[in-house]
């Protein structure tokens, strides 16, 4: 199915990028589009009003949440009636850890043109200045808020060689870093904080080093180096000791390390005991 975006009289759904902290990151085209459409749907109208007032955007607007199927159907009806509509989220690109996916899907299913007005997005912006290998990368967004689910997700990501991009909230950052250390190993990471704002900051180092920080506040992206056999486990015994220092019982530490390395846990147990005995001699 081919759909041209700019057949002038036809309905169109614009996905418009908005700034991730610095109002000046709004593009000319984004402003123009928001001024010219018939209606804007915004994730949180209180936040977007600041943007509208700043750029003198007078278009009518309404709120839009991912989970409102009723609202999605209403927007599709408006598009079918020929309206030009823009959706925006609170920051950055709609859909990227933000609402809008179902609407885009339904618009495409109804043969309606969908077009992106590009601009800032926190993940990619953080990636390119992190200093970590930029390609290939895996963008993950937010890990689950429940620890058990978060650990499962990290286990699924453990052997991916790509640089990993995560979003995280400040109240969960240390829990997440601890889970990453436990499951991914002591990888090199970059935390990009408060991008485009006055207190923008990049914090680089191994996970264990960053865990020593007293606090981490503000909005942040985590860029995590990908799986590398050498870097994840320089020495299997060091890895076991590391698990033990994190509070694991020795047997569980050996079990986890064996799982990580895909080796027999009984063999590893014997090797570890020998290693410890030799060290004591
Ligand atoms: N749609 C947005 C985008 O395109 O990046 C992401 C929205 S998501 C709900 C919000 C998360 O993005 C924050 O919790 C944080 O992890 C990240 N984020 C947004 N703005 C940021 C900024 N200025 N600096 C660092 N991270 C930011």
XYZ file of C-alpha atoms and ligand atoms in Angstrom:
308
model
C 0.000 0.000 0.000
C 1.446 3.389 -1.010
C 0.233 6.618 0.551
C 1.675 9.987 -0.429
C 1.917 12.326 2.543
C 1.276 15.662 0.872
C -1.737 15.327 -1.390
C -2.919 18.760 -0.312
C -6.619 18.319 0.256
C -6.455 14.966 1.958
C -6.589 14.195 5.663
C -3.270 13.695 7.388
C -2.052 12.723 10.809
C 1.141 14.573 11.765
C 3.379 13.218 14.532
C 5.133 16.344 15.708
C 8.323 16.386 17.799
C 8.427 18.856 20.670
C 11.440 19.917 22.807
C 12.824 17.644 25.549
C 13.533 20.540 27.883
C 14.694 23.511 25.884
C 11.877 25.377 24.150
C 14.302 26.603 21.476
C 14.564 23.067 20.084
C 11.192 23.449 18.390
C 11.681 23.385 14.619
C 10.211 26.005 12.253
C 8.297 23.261 10.528
C 6.884 21.930 13.805
C 5.561 25.389 14.690
C 4.165 25.892 11.207
C 2.452 22.503 11.282
C 0.898 23.068 14.702
C -0.373 26.465 13.526
C -1.860 25.124 10.316
C -3.634 21.898 11.336
C -7.331 21.764 12.174
C -6.709 20.322 15.614
C -3.907 19.247 17.954
C -4.133 16.291 20.323
C -1.706 16.629 23.219
C -0.690 14.122 25.872
C -1.016 16.667 28.661
C -2.682 19.891 27.666
C -1.299 21.804 30.697
C 2.269 21.119 29.567
C 1.578 21.818 25.926
C -0.095 25.136 26.714
C 3.334 26.511 27.710
C 4.611 25.614 24.241
C 1.520 27.009 22.493
C 1.746 30.294 24.404
C 5.483 30.603 23.717
C 5.042 30.146 19.969
C 1.670 31.835 19.677
C -0.050 28.687 18.453
C -3.790 29.258 18.542
C -5.063 25.999 17.062
C -7.728 24.187 19.070
C -6.383 21.365 21.156
C -7.587 18.422 23.215
C -5.968 15.807 25.414
C -5.111 12.365 24.119
C -4.113 9.254 26.057
C -2.884 5.984 24.659
C -5.408 3.902 26.482
C -8.503 5.749 25.412
C -9.853 3.646 22.537
C -12.884 5.914 22.450
C -10.659 8.915 21.764
C -8.671 6.988 19.158
C -11.890 6.123 17.300
C -13.032 9.747 17.503
C -9.757 10.986 15.970
C -9.988 8.392 13.193
C -13.533 9.629 12.428
C -12.252 13.221 12.274
C -9.474 12.169 9.910
C -11.942 10.271 7.746
C -13.937 13.507 7.520
C -10.860 15.161 5.986
C -9.343 16.904 8.991
C -5.617 17.540 9.329
C -4.570 16.564 12.809
C -1.319 16.770 14.788
C -0.432 14.755 17.842
C 2.259 15.776 20.307
C 3.515 14.286 23.545
C 4.887 16.120 26.568
C 8.421 15.911 25.202
C 10.279 14.579 22.200
C 8.703 12.257 19.687
C 5.205 10.890 20.158
C 5.104 7.057 20.360
C 8.661 6.809 21.755
C 7.782 5.751 25.324
C 4.723 7.920 24.814
C 1.156 7.548 23.520
C 0.136 7.366 19.883
C 0.995 3.944 18.484
C -2.567 2.614 18.296
C -3.719 5.793 16.599
C -0.995 5.540 13.934
C -1.856 1.889 13.347
C -5.569 2.646 12.977
C -4.856 5.602 10.661
C -2.732 3.388 8.395
C -5.442 0.699 8.421
C -7.869 3.380 7.246
C -5.617 4.535 4.400
C -4.901 7.866 6.046
C -1.534 9.558 5.504
C 0.760 9.652 8.528
C 3.771 11.943 8.533
C 6.498 12.712 11.087
C 7.695 16.228 11.754
C 11.093 15.264 13.217
C 12.940 16.790 16.120
C 14.390 16.021 19.529
C 14.210 12.623 21.167
C 16.069 11.899 24.399
C 17.394 8.412 23.589
C 19.138 9.155 20.300
C 20.348 12.537 21.570
C 21.991 10.807 24.545
C 23.434 7.998 22.423
C 25.437 10.191 20.080
C 27.204 12.130 22.814
C 27.657 9.157 25.156
C 30.908 8.058 23.531
C 29.647 4.475 23.420
C 29.464 2.618 20.112
C 26.485 4.227 18.409
C 25.555 1.440 16.013
C 24.016 -1.006 16.171
C 21.896 -0.052 19.117
C 18.798 -1.422 20.799
C 16.355 1.148 22.111
C 14.447 -0.349 25.031
C 12.793 2.635 26.714
C 11.571 2.004 30.265
C 12.212 -1.295 32.022
C 9.294 -2.576 34.051
C 8.633 -0.870 37.394
C 8.319 -4.256 39.153
C 11.718 -5.653 40.097
C 10.977 -9.284 39.181
C 9.780 -8.281 35.701
C 12.683 -5.836 35.303
C 15.166 -8.619 36.035
C 13.456 -10.881 33.511
C 13.732 -8.139 30.905
C 17.431 -7.637 31.672
C 18.008 -11.370 31.391
C 16.477 -11.266 27.924
C 18.831 -8.422 26.971
C 21.954 -9.856 28.551
C 23.606 -11.297 25.451
C 22.721 -8.526 23.033
C 25.918 -7.087 21.588
C 24.302 -3.759 20.663
C 24.612 -0.663 22.793
C 21.426 -0.509 24.889
C 19.315 2.605 25.461
C 17.019 2.873 28.478
C 14.844 5.568 29.978
C 14.610 5.639 33.755
C 12.953 7.671 36.477
C 15.122 9.166 39.250
C 13.330 7.312 42.062
C 14.187 3.958 40.474
C 17.658 4.624 39.109
C 19.686 2.970 41.881
C 17.462 -0.132 41.935
C 17.844 -0.422 38.184
C 21.626 0.055 38.328
C 21.840 -2.670 40.991
C 19.753 -5.017 38.838
C 21.963 -4.222 35.833
C 25.134 -4.932 37.793
C 23.723 -8.231 38.961
C 22.458 -9.398 35.589
C 24.502 -7.632 32.905
C 27.753 -7.436 34.871
C 29.834 -4.360 35.591
C 29.441 -2.741 32.195
C 30.533 0.686 31.074
C 27.592 3.061 30.958
C 26.764 6.690 30.395
C 23.934 8.438 32.170
C 22.795 11.515 30.252
C 20.866 13.811 32.612
C 18.700 16.819 31.952
C 19.549 16.984 28.257
C 19.208 20.411 26.635
C 18.520 22.036 30.029
C 20.767 24.280 32.154
C 22.039 21.406 34.299
C 22.701 18.971 31.472
C 25.320 16.440 32.577
C 26.929 13.195 31.344
C 28.126 10.707 33.933
C 30.361 7.980 32.543
C 31.919 4.945 34.203
C 31.304 1.358 35.186
C 27.978 0.542 36.831
C 29.685 -0.183 40.171
C 31.308 3.274 40.120
C 28.034 5.030 39.347
C 26.383 3.144 42.190
C 28.670 5.028 44.562
C 27.036 8.353 43.668
C 24.962 9.875 46.446
C 22.042 10.881 44.327
C 20.902 11.106 40.753
C 18.105 13.489 39.977
C 16.208 14.789 36.983
C 15.318 13.192 33.692
C 17.829 10.644 32.485
C 18.775 8.243 29.739
C 21.034 5.246 30.345
C 23.359 4.200 27.548
C 24.747 0.767 28.393
C 27.538 -1.000 26.527
C 26.523 -4.221 24.826
C 27.467 -7.776 25.680
C 31.094 -8.630 25.219
C 32.366 -11.891 26.649
C 35.597 -10.284 27.805
C 34.070 -7.275 29.438
C 31.157 -8.954 31.137
C 33.315 -11.540 32.851
C 37.033 -11.007 32.882
C 37.395 -13.902 35.253
C 34.675 -16.332 36.278
C 35.926 -16.425 39.866
C 35.890 -12.638 40.076
C 32.309 -12.789 38.878
C 31.375 -15.284 41.614
C 33.026 -13.082 44.240
C 31.195 -10.098 42.870
C 27.841 -11.852 43.270
C 28.816 -12.818 46.834
C 29.726 -9.209 47.618
C 26.257 -8.243 46.373
C 24.722 -10.482 49.020
C 24.329 -13.778 47.149
C 24.972 -17.018 49.063
C 28.102 -18.744 47.589
C 26.006 -21.541 46.045
C 23.661 -19.071 44.378
C 26.599 -16.969 43.183
C 28.090 -20.045 41.504
C 24.710 -21.002 40.048
C 24.199 -17.520 38.565
C 27.718 -17.385 37.132
C 27.305 -20.845 35.613
C 24.048 -19.701 34.032
C 25.714 -16.557 32.725
C 28.573 -18.527 31.160
C 26.464 -21.456 30.114
C 28.741 -23.919 31.918
C 28.061 -26.811 34.270
C 27.491 -25.479 37.800
C 28.990 -28.546 39.558
C 32.191 -28.197 37.525
C 32.346 -24.518 38.263
C 31.779 -25.227 41.955
C 34.766 -27.624 42.030
C 36.960 -25.155 40.133
C 35.997 -22.353 42.475
C 36.778 -24.394 45.607
C 40.200 -25.310 44.145
C 40.832 -21.696 43.279
C 39.951 -20.555 46.798
C 42.067 -23.279 48.405
C 45.054 -22.396 46.233
C 44.643 -18.761 47.114
C 44.688 -19.603 50.812
C 47.855 -21.662 50.534
N 8.976 10.853 23.853
C 10.180 11.130 24.571
C 11.383 11.026 23.620
O 11.180 11.052 22.395
O 12.500 10.946 24.077
C 10.320 10.266 25.782
C 9.213 10.415 26.772
S 9.342 9.399 28.180
C 7.734 9.514 28.857
C 10.206 10.390 29.311
C 11.615 9.867 29.599
O 12.497 10.266 28.560
C 12.234 10.421 30.871
O 11.854 9.672 32.006
C 13.717 10.278 30.589
O 14.141 8.965 30.793
C 13.755 10.608 29.082
N 13.949 12.048 28.892
C 13.044 12.944 28.446
N 13.596 14.174 28.392
C 14.871 14.043 28.840
C 15.949 14.960 29.032
N 15.804 16.247 28.799
N 17.122 14.474 29.484
C 17.295 13.165 29.739
N 16.301 12.261 29.586
C 15.105 12.691 29.136
